[in-house]
Amino acid sequence: MIQAPMAQPPSRRRHDREIFALAVPAFGALVAEPLFVMVDSAVVGHLGTPQLAGLAVAAALLTTAVSIFVFLAYATTAAVARQVGAGDLASAIRQGMDGIWLALLIGAAVIAVTLPLAPWLVDVFGASDTAAPYAITYLRISSLGIPAMLVVLAATGVLRGLQDTRTPLYVAIGGFAANGALNVGLVYGAGLGIAGSAWGTVIAQVGMALAYLVVVVRGARRHQASLRPDAAGIRASARAGVPLLVRTLSLRAVLLIATAVAARLGDTDVAAHQIILSLWSLTAFALDAIAIAGQAIIGRYLGANDAKGAREACRRMVQWGVVSGVVLGVVIVLARPLFVPLFTGDASVRDTLLPALLVVALSQPISGVVFVLDGVLMGAGDGRYLAWAMVLTLAVFAPVALVIPSFGGGLTALWGAMALMMTVRLATLWVRMRSGRWIVTGATR
């Protein structure tokens, strides 16, 4: 007798719907963000090589500055989601506003540092004499858009905490389209050169920030939440963000060390490393989308005092992470003949790249679980543990990676060290998840 297939538990179907509804738009918004730099590069590249080289240096500095403060999104998501779970939407938006005010203060401080120090920063990054003037021009103008970009981060966290990832997707698409049109119009139509590209990006960023603020202000008025800056709330947002800042800096240190080691291995290895790192970053966007869903969902369950629901959602998201990692790993292996020629025609770079790429593919399931658990613990507001875990991971990775050139290891060994790094992260996060100590219920942690 043939038995009918067992029906999927209702709770699992509910979790799947929630994860899918939040993760897919989040992925679209994440992919749209790096397209800003790609558009600028495409437009400025036709002005000349010195201009493009200047843009590369300035963009690296700006990307680093913004990515360091990504905690504005993460910490805000967790805090707002808890209040949503507790049923207090006014307090949720009030906490979101604290994050936005903090973003404005940090942005003003970054401008105050960047404008006078732009020539020194460009010199530290090794810009040539011909590229440096363009890098300084682009950096100084674009730094004016940093407060807007930080507001975008904080406001994105507000909406994610409110379980809304569609609005950030729409804003990201609109910002990308506006940035492209403004770049072409100001660089070529107005003849402003690289300065036009910078101004176009700033205008698009300000427009995105204003769009977010309209949404948040409407929500505040609807739920009678105060929009005024609150010193205690801003300090609380800053305290919540410090551990995540430590985590982010430690992760950035890992990536910088990996690139520095690849550079010591030779031009062929560093070229292949850059290709793999670009691909690794792309897969990270897909996995990070699930992590973002985890931040919002876990925060909401804990805010609603539903520890059981938080555990169930965590287990289901881990399964999503494993499956997504396996799929991405298979895609990397099968699609190698298609995408590798797009990056390089150098046979030696391809030969160096392929075995290291296999290591990346095999480690994708590990990465899938790491990203998910990272999101779960962020949603739980467990930033202090995440900070210490990432510092420990850096302490393990750094000596292993730095001795690779001394022992004659190549790029495959370096990416083996990167796989070790992800395995250490998995171990630390898994121990925390199994302990249950991250489960702290209530409107605040």
Short mmCIF file of C-alpha atoms in Angstrom, two decimals, residues 11-296:
data_model
loop_
_atom_site.label_atom_id
_atom_site.label_comp_id
_atom_site.label_asym_id
_atom_site.label_seq_id
_atom_site.Cartn_x
_atom_site.Cartn_y
_atom_site.Cartn_z
CA SER A 11 4.97 25.83 11.92
CA ARG A 12 7.60 24.89 9.34
CA ARG A 13 5.46 26.22 6.49
CA ARG A 14 4.91 29.44 8.44
CA HIS A 15 8.65 29.87 9.05
CA ASP A 16 9.39 29.17 5.39
CA ARG A 17 6.91 31.82 4.26
CA GLU A 18 8.35 34.37 6.68
CA ILE A 19 11.96 33.65 5.71
CA PHE A 20 11.18 33.74 1.98
CA ALA A 21 9.12 36.93 2.23
CA LEU A 22 11.92 38.75 4.04
CA ALA A 23 15.02 37.20 2.44
CA VAL A 24 14.20 37.61 -1.25
CA PRO A 25 13.65 41.41 -1.20
CA ALA A 26 16.63 41.74 1.17
CA PHE A 27 18.83 39.96 -1.38
CA GLY A 28 17.69 42.35 -4.10
CA ALA A 29 18.53 45.37 -1.94
CA LEU A 30 21.94 43.94 -1.01
CA VAL A 31 22.87 43.33 -4.65
CA ALA A 32 21.74 46.82 -5.65
CA GLU A 33 24.16 48.52 -3.23
CA PRO A 34 27.47 47.56 -4.92
CA LEU A 35 25.99 48.54 -8.28
CA PHE A 36 26.48 52.20 -7.27
CA VAL A 37 30.24 51.81 -7.53
CA MET A 38 29.92 49.78 -10.72
CA VAL A 39 27.92 52.56 -12.40
CA ASP A 40 30.41 55.18 -11.28
CA SER A 41 33.27 53.04 -12.59
CA ALA A 42 31.60 52.53 -15.96
CA VAL A 43 30.94 56.25 -16.42
CA VAL A 44 34.26 57.53 -15.09
CA GLY A 45 36.22 54.83 -16.94
CA HIS A 46 35.52 56.61 -20.23
CA LEU A 47 37.13 59.80 -18.93
CA GLY A 48 40.56 58.18 -18.73
CA THR A 49 42.75 55.81 -16.74
CA PRO A 50 43.92 58.38 -14.12
CA GLN A 51 40.30 59.29 -13.37
CA LEU A 52 39.33 55.63 -13.01
CA ALA A 53 42.34 54.95 -10.78
CA GLY A 54 41.40 57.94 -8.62
CA LEU A 55 37.83 56.68 -8.35
CA ALA A 56 39.10 53.22 -7.29
CA VAL A 57 41.09 54.68 -4.40
CA ALA A 58 38.31 57.02 -3.24
CA ALA A 59 35.64 54.32 -3.56
CA ALA A 60 37.72 51.93 -1.45
CA LEU A 61 37.99 54.54 1.29
CA LEU A 62 34.29 55.40 1.17
CA THR A 63 33.19 51.76 1.12
CA THR A 64 35.38 51.03 4.13
CA ALA A 65 34.01 54.03 6.03
CA VAL A 66 30.39 53.04 5.41
CA SER A 67 30.87 49.29 6.00
CA ILE A 68 32.46 49.93 9.41
CA PHE A 69 29.19 51.48 10.57
CA VAL A 70 26.92 48.71 9.24
CA PHE A 71 26.06 48.07 12.90
CA LEU A 72 23.59 50.95 12.49
CA ALA A 73 21.43 48.57 10.47
CA TYR A 74 22.06 45.42 12.51
CA ALA A 75 21.57 46.87 16.00
CA THR A 76 18.51 48.86 14.92
CA THR A 77 16.89 45.81 13.33
CA ALA A 78 17.19 43.79 16.55
CA ALA A 79 15.95 46.59 18.82
CA VAL A 80 12.97 47.48 16.63
CA ALA A 81 11.99 43.83 16.03
CA ARG A 82 11.84 43.19 19.78
CA GLN A 83 9.46 46.11 20.29
CA VAL A 84 7.35 44.87 17.37
CA GLY A 85 7.15 41.44 19.00
CA ALA A 86 6.11 43.11 22.26
CA GLY A 87 3.32 44.89 20.36
CA ASP A 88 4.66 48.39 21.03
CA LEU A 89 5.04 49.97 17.59
CA ALA A 90 5.46 53.47 18.99
CA SER A 91 8.51 52.37 20.99
CA ALA A 92 9.78 50.42 17.98
CA ILE A 93 9.80 53.54 15.82
CA ARG A 94 11.18 55.62 18.71
CA GLN A 95 14.17 53.26 18.97
CA GLY A 96 14.56 53.43 15.21
CA MET A 97 14.72 57.22 15.38
CA ASP A 98 17.48 56.96 18.01
CA GLY A 99 19.47 54.94 15.49
CA ILE A 100 18.84 57.51 12.76
CA TRP A 101 19.96 60.39 14.98
CA LEU A 102 23.10 58.41 15.86
CA ALA A 103 23.73 57.91 12.12
CA LEU A 104 23.55 61.67 11.53
CA LEU A 105 26.00 62.38 14.36
CA ILE A 106 28.49 59.79 13.12
CA GLY A 107 28.11 61.05 9.56
CA ALA A 108 28.90 64.62 10.62
CA ALA A 109 32.01 63.38 12.45
CA VAL A 110 33.18 61.42 9.39
CA ILE A 111 32.81 64.51 7.18
CA ALA A 112 34.78 66.59 9.70
CA VAL A 113 37.63 64.09 9.50
CA THR A 114 37.51 63.30 5.78
CA LEU A 115 37.47 66.80 4.27
CA PRO A 116 40.77 68.03 5.75
CA LEU A 117 42.49 64.62 5.69
CA ALA A 118 41.50 63.62 2.14
CA PRO A 119 44.98 64.22 0.62
CA TRP A 120 46.67 62.21 3.38
CA LEU A 121 44.16 59.34 3.12
CA VAL A 122 44.62 59.14 -0.65
CA ASP A 123 48.39 59.11 -0.21
CA VAL A 124 48.21 56.32 2.38
CA PHE A 125 46.24 54.20 -0.08
CA GLY A 126 49.10 54.63 -2.58
CA ALA A 127 47.42 56.68 -5.31
CA SER A 128 49.79 57.73 -8.08
CA ASP A 129 50.63 61.38 -8.72
CA THR A 130 48.31 61.43 -11.74
CA ALA A 131 45.40 59.70 -9.98
CA ALA A 132 45.66 61.49 -6.61
CA PRO A 133 43.97 64.79 -7.63
CA TYR A 134 40.95 62.91 -8.99
CA ALA A 135 40.79 60.70 -5.89
CA ILE A 136 40.86 63.74 -3.60
CA THR A 137 38.14 65.50 -5.59
CA TYR A 138 35.87 62.44 -5.59
CA LEU A 139 36.52 61.66 -1.92
CA ARG A 140 35.82 65.18 -0.67
CA ILE A 141 32.58 65.55 -2.61
CA SER A 142 31.31 62.03 -1.96
CA SER A 143 32.04 62.31 1.76
CA LEU A 144 29.17 64.82 1.90
CA GLY A 145 26.85 61.91 1.16
CA ILE A 146 28.11 59.74 4.05
CA PRO A 147 25.50 61.03 6.56
CA ALA A 148 22.80 60.14 4.05
CA MET A 149 24.25 56.65 3.55
CA LEU A 150 24.43 56.09 7.30
CA VAL A 151 20.82 57.25 7.63
CA VAL A 152 19.97 54.72 4.93
CA LEU A 153 21.64 51.99 7.00
CA ALA A 154 19.78 52.95 10.18
CA ALA A 155 16.43 53.43 8.42
CA THR A 156 16.86 50.11 6.63
CA GLY A 157 17.29 48.55 10.07
CA VAL A 158 14.06 50.22 11.21
CA LEU A 159 12.08 48.78 8.31
CA ARG A 160 13.67 45.33 8.62
CA GLY A 161 12.75 45.36 12.31
CA LEU A 162 9.19 46.22 11.25
CA GLN A 163 9.36 43.07 9.04
CA ASP A 164 9.48 45.15 5.85
CA THR A 165 12.26 44.33 3.38
CA ARG A 166 10.30 45.35 0.28
CA THR A 167 10.58 49.10 0.84
CA PRO A 168 14.42 48.94 1.08
CA LEU A 169 14.41 47.01 -2.22
CA TYR A 170 12.30 49.68 -3.94
CA VAL A 171 14.45 52.49 -2.53
CA ALA A 172 17.64 50.71 -3.61
CA ILE A 173 16.33 50.25 -7.16
CA GLY A 174 15.25 53.89 -7.33
CA GLY A 175 18.60 55.06 -5.99
CA PHE A 176 20.50 52.93 -8.48
CA ALA A 177 18.49 54.28 -11.41
CA ALA A 178 18.86 57.89 -10.24
CA ASN A 179 22.59 57.44 -9.69
CA GLY A 180 23.07 56.17 -13.23
CA ALA A 181 21.09 58.98 -14.83
CA LEU A 182 22.75 61.68 -12.72
CA ASN A 183 26.22 60.34 -13.40
CA VAL A 184 25.77 60.41 -17.16
CA GLY A 185 24.08 63.82 -17.09
CA LEU A 186 26.60 65.54 -14.81
CA VAL A 187 29.78 63.89 -16.11
CA TYR A 188 29.06 64.27 -19.83
CA GLY A 189 26.03 66.55 -20.18
CA ALA A 190 27.27 69.18 -17.72
CA GLY A 191 30.94 68.43 -18.40
CA LEU A 192 31.85 68.17 -14.71
CA GLY A 193 34.07 65.14 -15.12
CA ILE A 194 34.78 63.02 -12.04
CA ALA A 195 33.27 65.73 -9.82
CA GLY A 196 29.98 65.21 -11.65
CA SER A 197 30.09 61.50 -10.82
CA ALA A 198 30.64 62.30 -7.15
CA TRP A 199 27.82 64.85 -7.06
CA GLY A 200 25.49 62.44 -8.84
CA THR A 201 26.16 59.80 -6.21
CA VAL A 202 25.66 62.26 -3.35
CA ILE A 203 22.33 63.46 -4.77
CA ALA A 204 21.13 59.87 -5.22
CA GLN A 205 22.17 58.99 -1.67
CA VAL A 206 20.40 62.02 -0.21
CA GLY A 207 17.31 61.10 -2.21
CA MET A 208 17.37 57.58 -0.78
CA ALA A 209 17.74 58.91 2.76
CA LEU A 210 14.80 61.29 2.25
CA ALA A 211 12.64 58.47 0.90
CA TYR A 212 13.36 56.40 4.00
CA LEU A 213 12.70 59.34 6.30
CA VAL A 214 9.30 59.95 4.69
CA VAL A 215 8.33 56.34 5.43
CA VAL A 216 9.65 56.43 9.00
CA VAL A 217 8.10 59.83 9.79
CA ARG A 218 4.72 58.66 8.50
CA GLY A 219 4.97 55.63 10.78
CA ALA A 220 5.93 57.82 13.72
CA ARG A 221 2.94 60.11 13.19
CA ARG A 222 0.62 57.14 12.77
CA HIS A 223 1.72 55.64 16.09
CA GLN A 224 2.35 58.96 17.85
CA ALA A 225 6.06 58.34 18.33
CA SER A 226 8.39 61.26 19.05
CA LEU A 227 10.82 62.30 16.33
CA ARG A 228 13.00 64.47 18.58
CA PRO A 229 16.54 63.37 19.45
CA ASP A 230 16.74 61.65 22.83
CA ALA A 231 20.22 61.65 24.40
CA ALA A 232 19.61 58.52 26.47
CA GLY A 233 18.21 56.63 23.49
CA ILE A 234 21.10 57.67 21.24
CA ARG A 235 23.60 56.55 23.89
CA ALA A 236 21.79 53.21 24.16
CA SER A 237 21.96 52.76 20.39
CA ALA A 238 25.68 53.53 20.46
CA ARG A 239 26.30 51.04 23.29
CA ALA A 240 24.43 48.33 21.39
CA GLY A 241 26.49 49.08 18.31
CA VAL A 242 29.97 48.97 19.87
CA PRO A 243 30.23 45.15 20.04
CA LEU A 244 29.01 44.86 16.45
CA LEU A 245 31.59 47.47 15.45
CA VAL A 246 34.31 45.28 17.01
CA ARG A 247 32.93 42.28 15.12
CA THR A 248 32.92 44.18 11.82
CA LEU A 249 36.45 45.51 12.29
CA SER A 250 37.72 42.01 13.08
CA LEU A 251 36.07 40.64 9.95
CA ARG A 252 37.54 43.46 7.85
CA ALA A 253 40.95 42.64 9.32
CA VAL A 254 40.56 39.04 8.14
CA LEU A 255 39.84 40.18 4.58
CA LEU A 256 42.72 42.69 4.60
CA ILE A 257 45.17 40.06 5.86
CA ALA A 258 44.01 37.61 3.18
CA THR A 259 44.59 40.21 0.44
CA ALA A 260 47.99 41.17 1.88
CA VAL A 261 49.09 37.53 1.94
CA ALA A 262 47.86 37.02 -1.63
CA ALA A 263 49.90 40.07 -2.71
CA ARG A 264 53.03 38.50 -1.19
CA LEU A 265 52.41 35.35 -3.24
CA GLY A 266 52.81 37.25 -6.54
CA ASP A 267 50.81 39.04 -9.21
CA THR A 268 49.20 35.88 -10.55
CA ASP A 269 47.99 34.80 -7.13
CA VAL A 270 46.67 38.21 -6.12
CA ALA A 271 44.82 38.53 -9.44
CA ALA A 272 43.22 35.12 -8.93
CA HIS A 273 42.49 36.01 -5.29
CA GLN A 274 40.63 39.15 -6.33
CA ILE A 275 38.42 37.15 -8.68
CA ILE A 276 37.62 34.58 -6.00
CA LEU A 277 37.02 37.29 -3.39
CA SER A 278 34.52 38.98 -5.73
CA LEU A 279 32.67 35.70 -6.18
CA TRP A 280 32.83 34.95 -2.45
CA SER A 281 31.33 38.38 -1.75
CA LEU A 282 28.50 37.70 -4.20
CA THR A 283 27.61 34.40 -2.51
CA ALA A 284 27.79 36.25 0.82
CA PHE A 285 24.98 38.55 -0.37
CA ALA A 286 22.73 35.55 -0.96
CA LEU A 287 23.49 34.04 2.44
CA ASP A 288 23.30 37.40 4.20
CA ALA A 289 19.74 37.80 2.94
CA ILE A 290 18.74 34.81 5.08
CA ALA A 291 20.67 36.30 7.99
CA ILE A 292 18.71 39.55 7.64
CA ALA A 293 15.47 37.58 7.77
CA GLY A 294 16.85 35.91 10.89
CA GLN A 295 17.56 39.24 12.59
CA ALA A 296 14.00 40.43 12.06
#
